[in-house]
mmCIF file of N, CA, C and O in Angstrom:
data_model
loop_
_atom_site.group_PDB
_atom_site.id
_atom_site.type_symbol
_atom_site.label_atom_id
_atom_site.label_comp_id
_atom_site.label_asym_id
_atom_site.label_seq_id
_atom_site.Cartn_x
_atom_site.Cartn_y
_atom_site.Cartn_z
ATOM 1 N N UNK A 1 -10.346 35.744 -6.449
ATOM 2 C CA UNK A 1 -9.347 34.702 -6.326
ATOM 3 C C UNK A 1 -9.976 33.503 -5.614
ATOM 4 O O UNK A 1 -10.603 33.633 -4.577
ATOM 5 N N UNK A 2 -9.786 32.321 -6.162
ATOM 6 C CA UNK A 2 -10.318 31.100 -5.559
ATOM 7 C C UNK A 2 -9.537 30.770 -4.290
ATOM 8 O O UNK A 2 -8.337 31.001 -4.210
ATOM 9 N N UNK A 3 -10.252 30.233 -3.301
ATOM 10 C CA UNK A 3 -9.563 29.870 -2.058
ATOM 11 C C UNK A 3 -8.763 28.587 -2.272
ATOM 12 O O UNK A 3 -9.148 27.721 -3.046
ATOM 13 N N UNK A 4 -7.670 28.509 -1.569
ATOM 14 C CA UNK A 4 -6.805 27.325 -1.652
ATOM 15 C C UNK A 4 -7.314 26.241 -0.720
ATOM 16 O O UNK A 4 -7.914 26.527 0.307
ATOM 17 N N UNK A 5 -7.036 25.025 -1.065
ATOM 18 C CA UNK A 5 -7.294 23.908 -0.176
ATOM 19 C C UNK A 5 -6.421 24.092 1.056
ATOM 20 O O UNK A 5 -5.257 24.461 0.952
ATOM 21 N N UNK A 6 -6.984 23.835 2.250
ATOM 22 C CA UNK A 6 -6.190 24.040 3.471
ATOM 23 C C UNK A 6 -4.957 23.160 3.512
ATOM 24 O O UNK A 6 -3.952 23.523 4.102
ATOM 25 N N UNK A 7 -5.014 21.988 2.861
ATOM 26 C CA UNK A 7 -3.819 21.131 2.825
ATOM 27 C C UNK A 7 -2.686 21.845 2.097
ATOM 28 O O UNK A 7 -1.529 21.700 2.451
ATOM 29 N N UNK A 8 -3.024 22.636 1.074
ATOM 30 C CA UNK A 8 -2.000 23.382 0.343
ATOM 31 C C UNK A 8 -1.348 24.432 1.243
ATOM 32 O O UNK A 8 -0.162 24.692 1.146
ATOM 33 N N UNK A 9 -2.125 25.040 2.112
ATOM 34 C CA UNK A 9 -1.607 26.076 3.006
ATOM 35 C C UNK A 9 -0.655 25.479 4.029
ATOM 36 O O UNK A 9 0.412 26.020 4.289
ATOM 37 N N UNK A 10 -1.044 24.343 4.599
ATOM 38 C CA UNK A 10 -0.232 23.752 5.659
ATOM 39 C C UNK A 10 0.920 22.900 5.138
ATOM 40 O O UNK A 10 1.935 22.764 5.792
ATOM 41 N N UNK A 11 0.721 22.285 3.982
ATOM 42 C CA UNK A 11 1.733 21.396 3.404
ATOM 43 C C UNK A 11 1.903 21.725 1.921
ATOM 44 O O UNK A 11 1.470 20.967 1.066
ATOM 45 N N UNK A 12 2.519 22.831 1.604
ATOM 46 C CA UNK A 12 2.589 23.257 0.199
ATOM 47 C C UNK A 12 3.331 22.295 -0.725
ATOM 48 O O UNK A 12 3.088 22.281 -1.921
ATOM 49 N N UNK A 13 4.217 21.464 -0.196
ATOM 50 C CA UNK A 13 4.980 20.536 -1.033
ATOM 51 C C UNK A 13 4.391 19.129 -1.059
ATOM 52 O O UNK A 13 4.960 18.230 -1.654
ATOM 53 N N UNK A 14 3.251 18.932 -0.404
ATOM 54 C CA UNK A 14 2.625 17.608 -0.329
ATOM 55 C C UNK A 14 1.845 17.340 -1.602
ATOM 56 O O UNK A 14 0.990 18.133 -1.993
ATOM 57 N N UNK A 15 2.155 16.201 -2.279
ATOM 58 C CA UNK A 15 1.452 15.905 -3.523
ATOM 59 C C UNK A 15 0.431 14.773 -3.401
ATOM 60 O O UNK A 15 -0.348 14.544 -4.294
ATOM 61 N N UNK A 16 0.433 14.032 -2.297
ATOM 62 C CA UNK A 16 -0.566 12.990 -2.082
ATOM 63 C C UNK A 16 -0.349 11.716 -2.869
ATOM 64 O O UNK A 16 -1.182 10.814 -2.824
ATOM 65 N N UNK A 17 0.754 11.595 -3.574
ATOM 66 C CA UNK A 17 0.997 10.417 -4.397
ATOM 67 C C UNK A 17 1.036 9.119 -3.614
ATOM 68 O O UNK A 17 0.502 8.103 -4.053
ATOM 69 N N UNK A 18 1.640 9.124 -2.438
ATOM 70 C CA UNK A 18 1.708 7.924 -1.612
ATOM 71 C C UNK A 18 0.328 7.471 -1.160
ATOM 72 O O UNK A 18 0.019 6.274 -1.153
ATOM 73 N N UNK A 19 -0.513 8.439 -0.786
ATOM 74 C CA UNK A 19 -1.879 8.109 -0.370
ATOM 75 C C UNK A 19 -2.658 7.562 -1.553
ATOM 76 O O UNK A 19 -3.376 6.561 -1.431
ATOM 77 N N UNK A 20 -2.529 8.185 -2.705
ATOM 78 C CA UNK A 20 -3.210 7.700 -3.906
ATOM 79 C C UNK A 20 -2.777 6.271 -4.239
ATOM 80 O O UNK A 20 -3.597 5.423 -4.598
ATOM 81 N N UNK A 21 -1.484 5.992 -4.112
ATOM 82 C CA UNK A 21 -0.983 4.649 -4.393
ATOM 83 C C UNK A 21 -1.580 3.634 -3.421
ATOM 84 O O UNK A 21 -1.942 2.519 -3.813
ATOM 85 N N UNK A 22 -1.708 4.010 -2.155
ATOM 86 C CA UNK A 22 -2.300 3.113 -1.163
ATOM 87 C C UNK A 22 -3.766 2.836 -1.493
ATOM 88 O O UNK A 22 -4.233 1.698 -1.390
ATOM 89 N N UNK A 23 -4.490 3.852 -1.901
ATOM 90 C CA UNK A 23 -5.898 3.680 -2.262
ATOM 91 C C UNK A 23 -6.031 2.741 -3.447
ATOM 92 O O UNK A 23 -6.837 1.806 -3.441
ATOM 93 N N UNK A 24 -5.246 2.976 -4.480
ATOM 94 C CA UNK A 24 -5.315 2.138 -5.683
ATOM 95 C C UNK A 24 -4.896 0.703 -5.368
ATOM 96 O O UNK A 24 -5.532 -0.258 -5.814
ATOM 97 N N UNK A 25 -3.844 0.533 -4.580
ATOM 98 C CA UNK A 25 -3.380 -0.810 -4.240
ATOM 99 C C UNK A 25 -4.449 -1.564 -3.453
ATOM 100 O O UNK A 25 -4.702 -2.744 -3.707
ATOM 101 N N UNK A 26 -5.102 -0.884 -2.524
ATOM 102 C CA UNK A 26 -6.178 -1.515 -1.760
ATOM 103 C C UNK A 26 -7.316 -1.939 -2.677
ATOM 104 O O UNK A 26 -7.855 -3.051 -2.550
ATOM 105 N N UNK A 27 -7.691 -1.074 -3.612
ATOM 106 C CA UNK A 27 -8.750 -1.418 -4.562
ATOM 107 C C UNK A 27 -8.353 -2.619 -5.424
ATOM 108 O O UNK A 27 -9.174 -3.506 -5.697
ATOM 109 N N UNK A 28 -7.087 -2.673 -5.834
ATOM 110 C CA UNK A 28 -6.600 -3.809 -6.616
ATOM 111 C C UNK A 28 -6.663 -5.092 -5.803
ATOM 112 O O UNK A 28 -7.029 -6.152 -6.321
ATOM 113 N N UNK A 29 -6.312 -5.018 -4.526
ATOM 114 C CA UNK A 29 -6.360 -6.197 -3.661
ATOM 115 C C UNK A 29 -7.795 -6.697 -3.506
ATOM 116 O O UNK A 29 -8.052 -7.907 -3.562
ATOM 117 N N UNK A 30 -8.733 -5.781 -3.339
ATOM 118 C CA UNK A 30 -10.135 -6.191 -3.189
ATOM 119 C C UNK A 30 -10.662 -6.827 -4.470
ATOM 120 O O UNK A 30 -11.359 -7.844 -4.424
ATOM 121 N N UNK A 31 -10.309 -6.261 -5.609
ATOM 122 C CA UNK A 31 -10.754 -6.833 -6.884
ATOM 123 C C UNK A 31 -10.122 -8.202 -7.114
ATOM 124 O O UNK A 31 -10.792 -9.140 -7.566
ATOM 125 N N UNK A 32 -8.842 -8.336 -6.811
ATOM 126 C CA UNK A 32 -8.173 -9.628 -6.969
ATOM 127 C C UNK A 32 -8.852 -10.684 -6.095
ATOM 128 O O UNK A 32 -9.080 -11.818 -6.530
ATOM 129 N N UNK A 33 -9.204 -10.316 -4.866
ATOM 130 C CA UNK A 33 -9.894 -11.239 -3.971
ATOM 131 C C UNK A 33 -11.231 -11.660 -4.554
ATOM 132 O O UNK A 33 -11.592 -12.837 -4.515
ATOM 133 N N UNK A 34 -11.963 -10.719 -5.136
ATOM 134 C CA UNK A 34 -13.243 -11.039 -5.788
ATOM 135 C C UNK A 34 -13.053 -12.036 -6.921
ATOM 136 O O UNK A 34 -13.940 -12.827 -7.216
ATOM 137 N N UNK A 35 -11.891 -12.007 -7.545
ATOM 138 C CA UNK A 35 -11.591 -12.923 -8.654
ATOM 139 C C UNK A 35 -10.993 -14.243 -8.170
ATOM 140 O O UNK A 35 -10.579 -15.073 -8.982
ATOM 141 N N UNK A 36 -10.912 -14.426 -6.857
ATOM 142 C CA UNK A 36 -10.390 -15.674 -6.305
ATOM 143 C C UNK A 36 -8.878 -15.725 -6.218
ATOM 144 O O UNK A 36 -8.292 -16.799 -6.079
ATOM 145 N N UNK A 37 -8.241 -14.570 -6.294
ATOM 146 C CA UNK A 37 -6.783 -14.500 -6.227
ATOM 147 C C UNK A 37 -6.335 -14.065 -4.839
ATOM 148 O O UNK A 37 -7.060 -13.365 -4.131
ATOM 149 N N UNK A 38 -5.140 -14.465 -4.482
ATOM 150 C CA UNK A 38 -4.541 -14.016 -3.236
ATOM 151 C C UNK A 38 -3.610 -12.852 -3.514
ATOM 152 O O UNK A 38 -3.108 -12.694 -4.634
ATOM 153 N N UNK A 39 -3.403 -12.012 -2.513
ATOM 154 C CA UNK A 39 -2.518 -10.860 -2.679
ATOM 155 C C UNK A 39 -1.600 -10.723 -1.465
ATOM 156 O O UNK A 39 -1.904 -11.211 -0.383
ATOM 157 N N UNK A 40 -0.503 -10.051 -1.684
ATOM 158 C CA UNK A 40 0.421 -9.707 -0.607
ATOM 159 C C UNK A 40 0.986 -8.331 -0.911
ATOM 160 O O UNK A 40 1.613 -8.121 -1.962
ATOM 161 N N UNK A 41 0.740 -7.392 -0.025
ATOM 162 C CA UNK A 41 1.285 -6.040 -0.161
ATOM 163 C C UNK A 41 2.685 -6.100 0.412
ATOM 164 O O UNK A 41 2.876 -6.196 1.617
ATOM 165 N N UNK A 42 3.685 -6.081 -0.447
ATOM 166 C CA UNK A 42 5.073 -6.272 -0.020
ATOM 167 C C UNK A 42 5.784 -4.935 0.170
ATOM 168 O O UNK A 42 5.629 -4.015 -0.620
ATOM 169 N N UNK A 43 6.558 -4.883 1.199
ATOM 170 C CA UNK A 43 7.424 -3.743 1.469
ATOM 171 C C UNK A 43 8.729 -4.298 2.006
ATOM 172 O O UNK A 43 8.785 -5.423 2.483
ATOM 173 N N UNK A 44 9.792 -3.531 1.952
ATOM 174 C CA UNK A 44 11.071 -4.010 2.454
ATOM 175 C C UNK A 44 11.887 -4.713 1.389
ATOM 176 O O UNK A 44 12.668 -5.594 1.680
ATOM 177 N N UNK A 45 11.708 -4.341 0.165
ATOM 178 C CA UNK A 45 12.429 -4.931 -0.959
ATOM 179 C C UNK A 45 13.571 -4.005 -1.378
ATOM 180 O O UNK A 45 13.612 -2.838 -0.981
ATOM 181 N N UNK A 46 14.461 -4.520 -2.174
ATOM 182 C CA UNK A 46 15.583 -3.743 -2.702
ATOM 183 C C UNK A 46 15.129 -3.077 -3.998
ATOM 184 O O UNK A 46 15.052 -3.715 -5.044
ATOM 185 N N UNK A 47 14.810 -1.803 -3.934
ATOM 186 C CA UNK A 47 14.294 -1.076 -5.100
ATOM 187 C C UNK A 47 15.226 -1.173 -6.301
ATOM 188 O O UNK A 47 14.766 -1.300 -7.436
ATOM 189 N N UNK A 48 16.519 -1.110 -6.064
ATOM 190 C CA UNK A 48 17.460 -1.140 -7.182
ATOM 191 C C UNK A 48 17.349 -2.446 -7.950
ATOM 192 O O UNK A 48 17.455 -2.463 -9.181
ATOM 193 N N UNK A 49 17.144 -3.558 -7.263
ATOM 194 C CA UNK A 49 16.977 -4.843 -7.950
ATOM 195 C C UNK A 49 15.725 -4.845 -8.822
ATOM 196 O O UNK A 49 15.709 -5.421 -9.909
ATOM 197 N N UNK A 50 14.684 -4.187 -8.346
ATOM 198 C CA UNK A 50 13.446 -4.087 -9.141
ATOM 199 C C UNK A 50 13.712 -3.236 -10.380
ATOM 200 O O UNK A 50 13.330 -3.599 -11.494
ATOM 201 N N UNK A 51 14.370 -2.106 -10.194
ATOM 202 C CA UNK A 51 14.696 -1.244 -11.337
ATOM 203 C C UNK A 51 15.594 -1.968 -12.339
ATOM 204 O O UNK A 51 15.444 -1.804 -13.552
ATOM 205 N N UNK A 52 16.529 -2.758 -11.842
ATOM 206 C CA UNK A 52 17.416 -3.501 -12.741
ATOM 207 C C UNK A 52 16.641 -4.549 -13.538
ATOM 208 O O UNK A 52 16.902 -4.761 -14.722
ATOM 209 N N UNK A 53 15.682 -5.194 -12.887
ATOM 210 C CA UNK A 53 14.894 -6.238 -13.551
ATOM 211 C C UNK A 53 13.871 -5.651 -14.526
ATOM 212 O O UNK A 53 13.527 -6.285 -15.524
ATOM 213 N N UNK A 54 13.397 -4.446 -14.236
ATOM 214 C CA UNK A 54 12.370 -3.808 -15.070
ATOM 215 C C UNK A 54 12.810 -2.388 -15.430
ATOM 216 O O UNK A 54 12.309 -1.412 -14.876
ATOM 217 N N UNK A 55 13.758 -2.259 -16.358
ATOM 218 C CA UNK A 55 14.298 -0.927 -16.667
ATOM 219 C C UNK A 55 13.249 0.050 -17.210
ATOM 220 O O UNK A 55 13.434 1.261 -17.121
ATOM 221 N N UNK A 56 12.138 -0.451 -17.706
ATOM 222 C CA UNK A 56 11.108 0.439 -18.248
ATOM 223 C C UNK A 56 10.424 1.271 -17.153
ATOM 224 O O UNK A 56 9.736 2.245 -17.456
ATOM 225 N N UNK A 57 10.628 0.932 -15.879
ATOM 226 C CA UNK A 57 10.025 1.715 -14.795
ATOM 227 C C UNK A 57 11.050 2.595 -14.076
ATOM 228 O O UNK A 57 10.772 3.121 -13.006
ATOM 229 N N UNK A 58 12.193 2.795 -14.685
ATOM 230 C CA UNK A 58 13.290 3.513 -14.032
ATOM 231 C C UNK A 58 12.910 4.920 -13.580
ATOM 232 O O UNK A 58 13.490 5.446 -12.641
ATOM 233 N N UNK A 59 11.915 5.539 -14.226
ATOM 234 C CA UNK A 59 11.524 6.904 -13.873
ATOM 235 C C UNK A 59 10.364 6.956 -12.888
ATOM 236 O O UNK A 59 9.861 8.035 -12.580
ATOM 237 N N UNK A 60 9.919 5.802 -12.400
ATOM 238 C CA UNK A 60 8.813 5.756 -11.447
ATOM 239 C C UNK A 60 9.332 5.563 -10.036
ATOM 240 O O UNK A 60 10.379 4.954 -9.822
ATOM 241 N N UNK A 61 8.609 6.077 -9.071
ATOM 242 C CA UNK A 61 8.966 5.872 -7.670
ATOM 243 C C UNK A 61 8.195 4.664 -7.146
ATOM 244 O O UNK A 61 6.965 4.642 -7.193
ATOM 245 N N UNK A 62 8.913 3.669 -6.670
ATOM 246 C CA UNK A 62 8.257 2.488 -6.123
ATOM 247 C C UNK A 62 7.681 2.807 -4.752
ATOM 248 O O UNK A 62 8.367 3.359 -3.901
ATOM 249 N N UNK A 63 6.421 2.442 -4.556
ATOM 250 C CA UNK A 63 5.757 2.644 -3.276
ATOM 251 C C UNK A 63 5.541 1.305 -2.594
ATOM 252 O O UNK A 63 5.711 1.171 -1.398
ATOM 253 N N UNK A 64 5.154 0.303 -3.370
ATOM 254 C CA UNK A 64 4.965 -1.039 -2.842
ATOM 255 C C UNK A 64 4.996 -2.024 -3.999
ATOM 256 O O UNK A 64 4.935 -1.629 -5.159
ATOM 257 N N UNK A 65 5.103 -3.286 -3.651
ATOM 258 C CA UNK A 65 4.938 -4.351 -4.638
ATOM 259 C C UNK A 65 3.689 -5.106 -4.246
ATOM 260 O O UNK A 65 3.461 -5.366 -3.066
ATOM 261 N N UNK A 66 2.885 -5.458 -5.225
ATOM 262 C CA UNK A 66 1.673 -6.216 -4.955
ATOM 263 C C UNK A 66 1.784 -7.558 -5.645
ATOM 264 O O UNK A 66 1.702 -7.652 -6.862
ATOM 265 N N UNK A 67 2.027 -8.589 -4.839
ATOM 266 C CA UNK A 67 2.072 -9.957 -5.362
ATOM 267 C C UNK A 67 0.636 -10.426 -5.527
ATOM 268 O O UNK A 67 -0.182 -10.290 -4.612
ATOM 269 N N UNK A 68 0.320 -10.975 -6.695
ATOM 270 C CA UNK A 68 -1.028 -11.478 -6.974
ATOM 271 C C UNK A 68 -0.901 -12.864 -7.582
ATOM 272 O O UNK A 68 -0.085 -13.076 -8.481
ATOM 273 N N UNK A 69 -1.688 -13.795 -7.096
ATOM 274 C CA UNK A 69 -1.640 -15.140 -7.655
ATOM 275 C C UNK A 69 -2.675 -16.035 -7.016
ATOM 276 O O UNK A 69 -3.436 -15.625 -6.143
ATOM 277 N N UNK A 70 -2.691 -17.261 -7.459
ATOM 278 C CA UNK A 70 -3.613 -18.241 -6.896
ATOM 279 C C UNK A 70 -2.988 -18.841 -5.648
ATOM 280 O O UNK A 70 -1.896 -19.405 -5.712
ATOM 281 N N UNK A 71 -3.656 -18.732 -4.507
ATOM 282 C CA UNK A 71 -3.088 -19.301 -3.280
ATOM 283 C C UNK A 71 -3.126 -20.825 -3.301
ATOM 284 O O UNK A 71 -4.005 -21.424 -3.927
ATOM 285 N N UNK A 72 -2.170 -21.441 -2.632
ATOM 286 C CA UNK A 72 -2.163 -22.895 -2.502
ATOM 287 C C UNK A 72 -3.426 -23.323 -1.762
ATOM 288 O O UNK A 72 -3.939 -22.600 -0.901
ATOM 289 N N UNK A 73 -3.940 -24.485 -2.091
ATOM 290 C CA UNK A 73 -5.172 -24.951 -1.464
ATOM 291 C C UNK A 73 -5.045 -25.084 0.048
ATOM 292 O O UNK A 73 -6.021 -24.906 0.772
ATOM 293 N N UNK A 74 -3.855 -25.377 0.541
ATOM 294 C CA UNK A 74 -3.667 -25.551 1.981
ATOM 295 C C UNK A 74 -3.111 -24.289 2.664
ATOM 296 O O UNK A 74 -2.668 -24.347 3.802
ATOM 297 N N UNK A 75 -3.164 -23.164 1.974
ATOM 298 C CA UNK A 75 -2.626 -21.938 2.561
ATOM 299 C C UNK A 75 -3.612 -21.336 3.559
ATOM 300 O O UNK A 75 -4.811 -21.606 3.513
ATOM 301 N N UNK A 76 -3.075 -20.527 4.451
ATOM 302 C CA UNK A 76 -3.904 -19.812 5.416
ATOM 303 C C UNK A 76 -3.171 -18.536 5.809
ATOM 304 O O UNK A 76 -1.953 -18.450 5.688
ATOM 305 N N UNK A 77 -3.926 -17.541 6.281
ATOM 306 C CA UNK A 77 -3.268 -16.304 6.698
ATOM 307 C C UNK A 77 -2.331 -16.528 7.877
ATOM 308 O O UNK A 77 -2.534 -17.440 8.683
ATOM 309 N N UNK A 78 -1.338 -15.687 7.977
ATOM 310 C CA UNK A 78 -0.439 -15.703 9.129
ATOM 311 C C UNK A 78 -1.257 -15.488 10.394
ATOM 312 O O UNK A 78 -2.264 -14.771 10.387
ATOM 313 N N UNK A 79 -0.803 -16.053 11.501
ATOM 314 C CA UNK A 79 -1.514 -15.848 12.769
ATOM 315 C C UNK A 79 -1.534 -14.372 13.155
ATOM 316 O O UNK A 79 -2.445 -13.904 13.840
ATOM 317 N N UNK A 80 -0.546 -13.613 12.678
ATOM 318 C CA UNK A 80 -0.519 -12.172 12.967
ATOM 319 C C UNK A 80 -1.681 -11.438 12.305
ATOM 320 O O UNK A 80 -2.056 -10.358 12.743
ATOM 321 N N UNK A 81 -2.243 -12.046 11.247
ATOM 322 C CA UNK A 81 -3.374 -11.429 10.552
ATOM 323 C C UNK A 81 -4.551 -11.224 11.499
ATOM 324 O O UNK A 81 -5.339 -10.291 11.336
ATOM 325 N N UNK A 82 -4.677 -12.069 12.487
ATOM 326 C CA UNK A 82 -5.817 -12.035 13.391
ATOM 327 C C UNK A 82 -5.520 -11.302 14.696
ATOM 328 O O UNK A 82 -6.408 -11.143 15.535
ATOM 329 N N UNK A 83 -4.285 -10.851 14.876
ATOM 330 C CA UNK A 83 -3.925 -10.114 16.087
ATOM 331 C C UNK A 83 -4.427 -8.677 15.957
ATOM 332 O O UNK A 83 -4.194 -8.019 14.943
ATOM 333 N N UNK A 84 -5.117 -8.220 16.960
ATOM 334 C CA UNK A 84 -5.676 -6.863 16.935
ATOM 335 C C UNK A 84 -5.335 -6.139 18.228
ATOM 336 O O UNK A 84 -5.363 -6.724 19.308
ATOM 337 N N UNK A 85 -5.054 -4.862 18.107
ATOM 338 C CA UNK A 85 -4.849 -4.028 19.282
ATOM 339 C C UNK A 85 -6.216 -3.521 19.746
ATOM 340 O O UNK A 85 -7.154 -3.400 18.956
ATOM 341 N N UNK A 86 -6.287 -3.205 21.015
ATOM 342 C CA UNK A 86 -7.494 -2.583 21.540
ATOM 343 C C UNK A 86 -7.650 -1.214 20.886
ATOM 344 O O UNK A 86 -6.665 -0.533 20.597
ATOM 345 N N UNK A 87 -8.878 -0.824 20.634
ATOM 346 C CA UNK A 87 -9.146 0.463 19.997
ATOM 347 C C UNK A 87 -8.476 1.604 20.769
ATOM 348 O O UNK A 87 -7.941 2.538 20.168
ATOM 349 N N UNK A 88 -8.462 1.502 22.072
ATOM 350 C CA UNK A 88 -7.854 2.561 22.910
ATOM 351 C C UNK A 88 -6.345 2.698 22.671
ATOM 352 O O UNK A 88 -5.763 3.733 22.993
ATOM 353 N N UNK A 89 -5.712 1.668 22.127
ATOM 354 C CA UNK A 89 -4.273 1.731 21.850
ATOM 355 C C UNK A 89 -3.961 2.472 20.548
ATOM 356 O O UNK A 89 -2.808 2.842 20.315
ATOM 357 N N UNK A 90 -4.951 2.666 19.717
ATOM 358 C CA UNK A 90 -4.696 3.251 18.399
ATOM 359 C C UNK A 90 -5.481 4.537 18.145
ATOM 360 O O UNK A 90 -5.371 5.108 17.068
ATOM 361 N N UNK A 91 -6.282 4.977 19.139
ATOM 362 C CA UNK A 91 -7.093 6.174 18.934
ATOM 363 C C UNK A 91 -6.950 7.110 20.133
ATOM 364 O O UNK A 91 -6.574 6.695 21.223
ATOM 365 N N UNK A 92 -7.299 8.358 19.890
ATOM 366 C CA UNK A 92 -7.326 9.362 20.934
ATOM 367 C C UNK A 92 -8.631 10.136 20.811
ATOM 368 O O UNK A 92 -8.995 10.560 19.697
ATOM 369 N N UNK A 93 -9.350 10.276 21.907
ATOM 370 C CA UNK A 93 -10.586 11.056 21.871
ATOM 371 C C UNK A 93 -10.227 12.532 21.951
ATOM 372 O O UNK A 93 -9.465 12.951 22.835
ATOM 373 N N UNK A 94 -10.769 13.310 21.028
ATOM 374 C CA UNK A 94 -10.488 14.756 21.019
ATOM 375 C C UNK A 94 -11.628 15.519 21.645
ATOM 376 O O UNK A 94 -12.732 15.170 21.618
#
């Protein structure tokens, strides 16, 4: 009998779809940037409005919206983009 992945043992109902979506979205953002496009990973939207506007995706679970387009010439990142926490605030030494 083949051994199971330890993630299966500890989280038998975990499918990893959200993580996969994050990986793919990040890759899309990097590629868009290489093409000279701007991106915005949007969250906090009304899913039902999206489903109503695009009925062909009614059977999909929305994870995020990725806005892609040409940024205005005078655009700049939000000042929050440059705010960083100290490493000690986000990590724990084991």
